[in-house]
Backbone as a chain_set.jsonl record, in Angstrom:
{"seq": "TFITGQIGRITALDQSSRSLEENVLIQHSAFTSSGTSGSPLFDSYGRVIGINTGGYTENGQALSGYNFGMRIDLINSLRTSF", "coords": {"N": [[11.842, -15.609, 1.692], [13.294, -12.99, 0.078], [13.286, -9.377, 0.554], [13.428, -6.613, -1.048], [14.552, -3.446, 0.38], [15.015, -0.262, 1.608], [17.094, 1.583, 3.61], [16.215, 4.176, 5.89], [16.751, 6.076, 8.005], [18.922, 5.688, 11.034], [18.22, 5.955, 14.081], [17.966, 6.886, 17.629], [15.943, 5.361, 20.216], [13.79, 7.261, 20.746], [13.623, 8.058, 18.052], [15.053, 9.995, 17.874], [18.13, 11.743, 16.691], [21.271, 10.44, 17.731], [24.296, 9.891, 19.676], [26.449, 7.303, 18.463], [26.222, 5.013, 19.849], [23.676, 5.017, 20.847], [22.141, 5.335, 18.601], [20.276, 3.051, 17.684], [17.914, 2.22, 16.547], [16.709, 0.88, 13.423], [15.506, 2.678, 10.984], [13.169, 1.315, 8.109], [12.247, 0.022, 4.671], [11.393, -2.33, 3.831], [9.103, -4.565, 2.787], [6.809, -5.544, 5.236], [5.063, -8.13, 7.637], [2.364, -8.996, 9.835], [3.716, -11.058, 12.24], [6.551, -11.11, 10.828], [8.403, -10.058, 12.963], [11.595, -10.206, 14.176], [12.637, -11.458, 11.784], [15.809, -11.716, 9.804], [17.591, -8.597, 9.037], [19.387, -7.69, 6.097], [22.492, -6.755, 4.699], [23.644, -5.217, 1.131], [25.809, -7.358, 1.078], [25.182, -9.438, 2.202], [25.111, -9.671, 4.792], [24.337, -9.886, 8.243], [22.762, -7.266, 9.596], [20.669, -6.2, 11.353], [17.615, -6.715, 12.744], [14.456, -7.033, 12.303], [11.681, -5.691, 13.648], [8.824, -4.601, 13.838], [6.462, -2.666, 12.654], [5.139, 0.747, 11.859], [2.072, 2.272, 13.054], [-0.697, 3.747, 12.615], [-3.936, 4.9, 13.742], [-4.777, 2.481, 13.913], [-3.852, 1.089, 11.824], [-1.574, -0.223, 9.692], [1.371, 1.441, 8.522], [2.39, 1.588, 5.332], [5.654, 0.811, 4.029], [6.913, 2.077, 6.372], [8.687, 0.713, 8.555], [10.731, -0.368, 11.284], [13.698, -1.913, 12.762], [16.286, -3.313, 14.909], [19.465, -2.679, 15.68], [21.909, -5.426, 15.253], [24.309, -5.56, 16.161], [23.574, -5.185, 18.92], [22.88, -7.683, 20.2], [24.933, -8.531, 21.284], [25.624, -7.491, 24.017], [23.474, -8.982, 24.892], [24.668, -11.623, 25.562], [26.75, -11.321, 27.166], [25.338, -10.449, 29.557], [24.471, -12.316, 31.011]], "CA": [[11.295, -14.869, 0.81], [14.063, -11.911, 0.148], [12.344, -8.037, 0.087], [14.135, -5.099, -0.923], [13.791, -2.294, 1.144], [15.988, 0.805, 2.125], [17.051, 2.264, 4.991], [15.733, 5.867, 5.83], [17.372, 6.439, 9.03], [18.842, 5.005, 12.155], [17.884, 6.848, 15.489], [17.617, 6.813, 18.999], [14.671, 4.654, 20.427], [12.55, 8.344, 20.78], [13.352, 8.743, 17.018], [16.33, 11.618, 17.717], [19.701, 11.277, 16.333], [22.331, 10.853, 19.149], [25.63, 9.178, 19.347], [26.498, 5.929, 17.545], [25.632, 4.004, 21.013], [22.372, 5.319, 21.163], [21.433, 5.406, 17.399], [19.721, 1.609, 17.663], [16.453, 1.809, 15.961], [17.019, 1.089, 11.831], [13.999, 2.63, 10.197], [13.455, 0.79, 6.746], [11.14, 0.401, 3.754], [11.313, -3.486, 3.299], [7.672, -4.837, 3.505], [6.512, -6.687, 6.827], [3.37, -8.402, 7.858], [2.222, -9.723, 11.232], [4.864, -12.411, 12.084], [7.915, -11.285, 10.284], [9.284, -9.6, 13.788], [12.436, -11.251, 14.464], [13.398, -11.622, 10.768], [16.976, -10.586, 9.731], [17.713, -7.56, 7.95], [20.561, -8.072, 5.665], [23.03, -5.638, 3.661], [23.954, -5.62, 0.022], [26.786, -8.419, 0.826], [24.358, -10.398, 2.558], [25.226, -9.663, 6.158], [22.84, -9.692, 8.833], [22.994, -6.158, 10.234], [19.52, -5.974, 12.271], [16.496, -7.837, 13.15], [13.129, -6.369, 12.099], [10.777, -5.631, 14.994], [7.7, -4.057, 13.728], [6.131, -1.415, 11.841], [4.448, 2.039, 12.303], [0.583, 2.327, 12.568], [-1.851, 4.952, 12.417], [-5.241, 4.674, 13.898], [-4.583, 0.876, 13.917], [-3.569, 0.502, 10.519], [0.038, -0.286, 9.48], [1.956, 2.217, 7.341], [3.255, 0.495, 4.279], [6.845, 1.37, 3.829], [7.435, 2.605, 7.567], [8.912, -0.413, 9.567], [11.809, -0.673, 12.039], [14.449, -3.426, 13.436], [17.187, -2.974, 15.98], [21.011, -3.011, 15.182], [22.328, -6.784, 15.027], [25.316, -5.771, 17.438], [22.886, -5.148, 20.389], [22.904, -8.881, 20.687], [26.275, -9.103, 22.039], [25.105, -6.977, 25.006], [22.651, -10.216, 25.819], [25.489, -12.264, 25.791], [27.39, -10.615, 28.749], [24.654, -10.15, 30.43], [24.189, -13.662, 31.451]], "C": [[12.309, -13.304, 0.97], [13.263, -10.834, -0.377], [13.113, -7.368, 0.007], [13.684, -3.95, -0.4], [15.28, -1.086, 1.439], [16.094, 1.26, 3.518], [16.96, 3.701, 5.204], [16.424, 6.556, 7.03], [17.902, 5.565, 10.153], [18.978, 5.839, 13.297], [18.211, 6.019, 16.533], [16.214, 6.097, 18.991], [13.354, 5.844, 20.272], [12.794, 8.675, 19.74], [14.44, 10.137, 16.744], [17.536, 11.143, 17.152], [20.392, 11.747, 17.482], [23.526, 10.059, 18.876], [25.402, 7.689, 18.805], [26.006, 4.817, 18.601], [24.255, 3.975, 21.115], [21.748, 5.302, 20.047], [21.194, 3.457, 17.253], [18.883, 1.328, 16.674], [17.108, 2.006, 14.217], [15.331, 1.2, 11.523], [14.002, 2.211, 8.768], [12.141, 0.647, 5.905], [10.626, -1.003, 3.611], [9.738, -3.618, 3.612], [7.643, -5.958, 4.364], [5.296, -6.843, 6.918], [3.629, -8.878, 9.186], [3.089, -10.886, 11.24], [6.133, -12.386, 11.571], [9.167, -10.631, 11.596], [10.186, -10.879, 14.271], [13.301, -11.728, 12.943], [14.702, -10.617, 10.349], [17.06, -9.841, 8.899], [19.212, -7.682, 7.104], [21.132, -6.838, 4.56], [23.437, -6.464, 2.356], [24.891, -6.773, -0.218], [26.24, -9.429, 1.59], [24.848, -10.791, 3.95], [24.357, -9.22, 6.865], [23.387, -8.246, 9.499], [21.631, -5.594, 11.139], [18.563, -6.993, 12.397], [15.307, -6.917, 13.236], [12.365, -6.788, 13.637], [9.489, -5.018, 15.225], [7.574, -2.972, 12.693], [5.091, -0.56, 12.523], [2.963, 1.631, 12.27], [0.094, 3.508, 13.002], [-3.022, 4.674, 12.459], [-5.359, 3.126, 13.429], [-4.51, 0.461, 12.86], [-2.252, 0.783, 10.13], [0.307, 0.539, 8.217], [2.676, 1.815, 6.663], [4.491, 1.276, 4.015], [7.195, 1.969, 5.077], [7.406, 1.335, 8.585], [10.045, -0.133, 10.348], [12.523, -1.745, 12.561], [15.381, -2.447, 14.227], [18.543, -3.404, 15.17], [21.426, -4.239, 15.613], [23.32, -6.706, 16.598], [24.748, -5.557, 18.998], [22.667, -6.552, 20.974], [24.099, -9.13, 21.362], [25.956, -8.705, 23.549], [24.098, -8.142, 26.21], [23.499, -11.112, 26.256], [26.317, -12.193, 27.018], [26.358, -10.423, 29.558], [24.216, -11.222, 31.555], [25.112, -13.998, 32.43]], "O": [[12.061, -12.555, 1.914], [12.617, -10.967, -1.416], [13.816, -7.267, 1.013], [12.579, -3.47, -0.655], [16.454, -1.452, 1.391], [15.203, 1.256, 4.368], [17.755, 4.408, 4.586], [16.632, 7.761, 6.885], [17.245, 4.53, 10.265], [20.033, 6.467, 13.39], [18.605, 4.853, 16.504], [15.443, 6.169, 18.034], [12.239, 5.555, 19.837], [12.395, 9.835, 19.636], [14.548, 10.932, 15.81], [17.806, 9.947, 17.264], [20.32, 12.823, 18.076], [23.667, 9.58, 17.751], [24.326, 7.091, 18.766], [25.435, 3.806, 18.192], [23.669, 2.947, 21.456], [20.533, 5.244, 20.235], [22.045, 2.758, 16.704], [19.016, 0.334, 15.96], [17.776, 2.966, 13.834], [14.383, 0.428, 11.669], [14.881, 2.75, 8.095], [11.074, 1.079, 6.342], [9.444, -1.08, 3.277], [9.176, -2.953, 4.482], [8.256, -7.022, 4.276], [4.445, -6.066, 6.487], [4.74, -9.129, 9.655], [3.156, -11.633, 10.264], [6.883, -13.353, 11.712], [10.385, -10.646, 11.422], [9.841, -12.013, 14.602], [14.41, -12.259, 12.981], [14.78, -9.392, 10.437], [16.639, -10.196, 7.798], [20.194, -7.771, 7.841], [20.42, -6.178, 3.805], [23.569, -7.684, 2.254], [24.971, -7.263, -1.344], [26.93, -10.447, 1.647], [24.995, -11.965, 4.288], [23.586, -8.333, 6.498], [24.548, -8.249, 9.909], [21.718, -4.449, 11.582], [18.851, -8.154, 12.108], [15.192, -6.113, 14.161], [12.462, -7.757, 14.391], [8.998, -4.853, 16.342], [8.5, -2.512, 12.025], [4.36, -0.912, 13.449], [2.615, 0.718, 11.521], [0.682, 4.185, 13.846], [-3.515, 4.191, 11.44], [-6.129, 2.794, 12.527], [-5.061, -0.62, 12.655], [-1.797, 1.924, 10.21], [-0.294, 0.426, 7.149], [3.793, 1.554, 7.109], [4.333, 2.471, 3.766], [8.168, 2.677, 4.815], [6.432, 0.991, 9.255], [10.546, 0.818, 9.748], [11.792, -2.688, 12.866], [15.325, -1.217, 14.242], [18.631, -4.243, 14.273], [21.285, -4.207, 16.835], [23.218, -7.355, 17.639], [25.403, -5.745, 20.023], [22.297, -6.647, 22.144], [24.132, -10.127, 22.083], [26.029, -9.632, 24.356], [23.981, -8.214, 27.434], [23.257, -11.554, 27.379], [26.436, -13.157, 27.774], [26.804, -10.113, 30.663], [23.748, -10.992, 32.67], [25.071, -15.108, 32.961]]}, "num_chains": 1, "name": "protein.A"}
């Protein structure tokens, strides 16, 4: 299933704006649910730009439209670390 969403910001893990290398968290509005972590995030050209990693919660309840993922290029560091 393809769900449309918007990228709101790209930030460091602490949600502050930093250098390009440190801005790894993609905050997006695409619908997510339990079990969708690891799903790809596509741009309008069909390229994978990130991996969905979860959603924000408040008082144990998911906040609709407040989700996050990680930039796809971070996987390159995994390949070189072995």
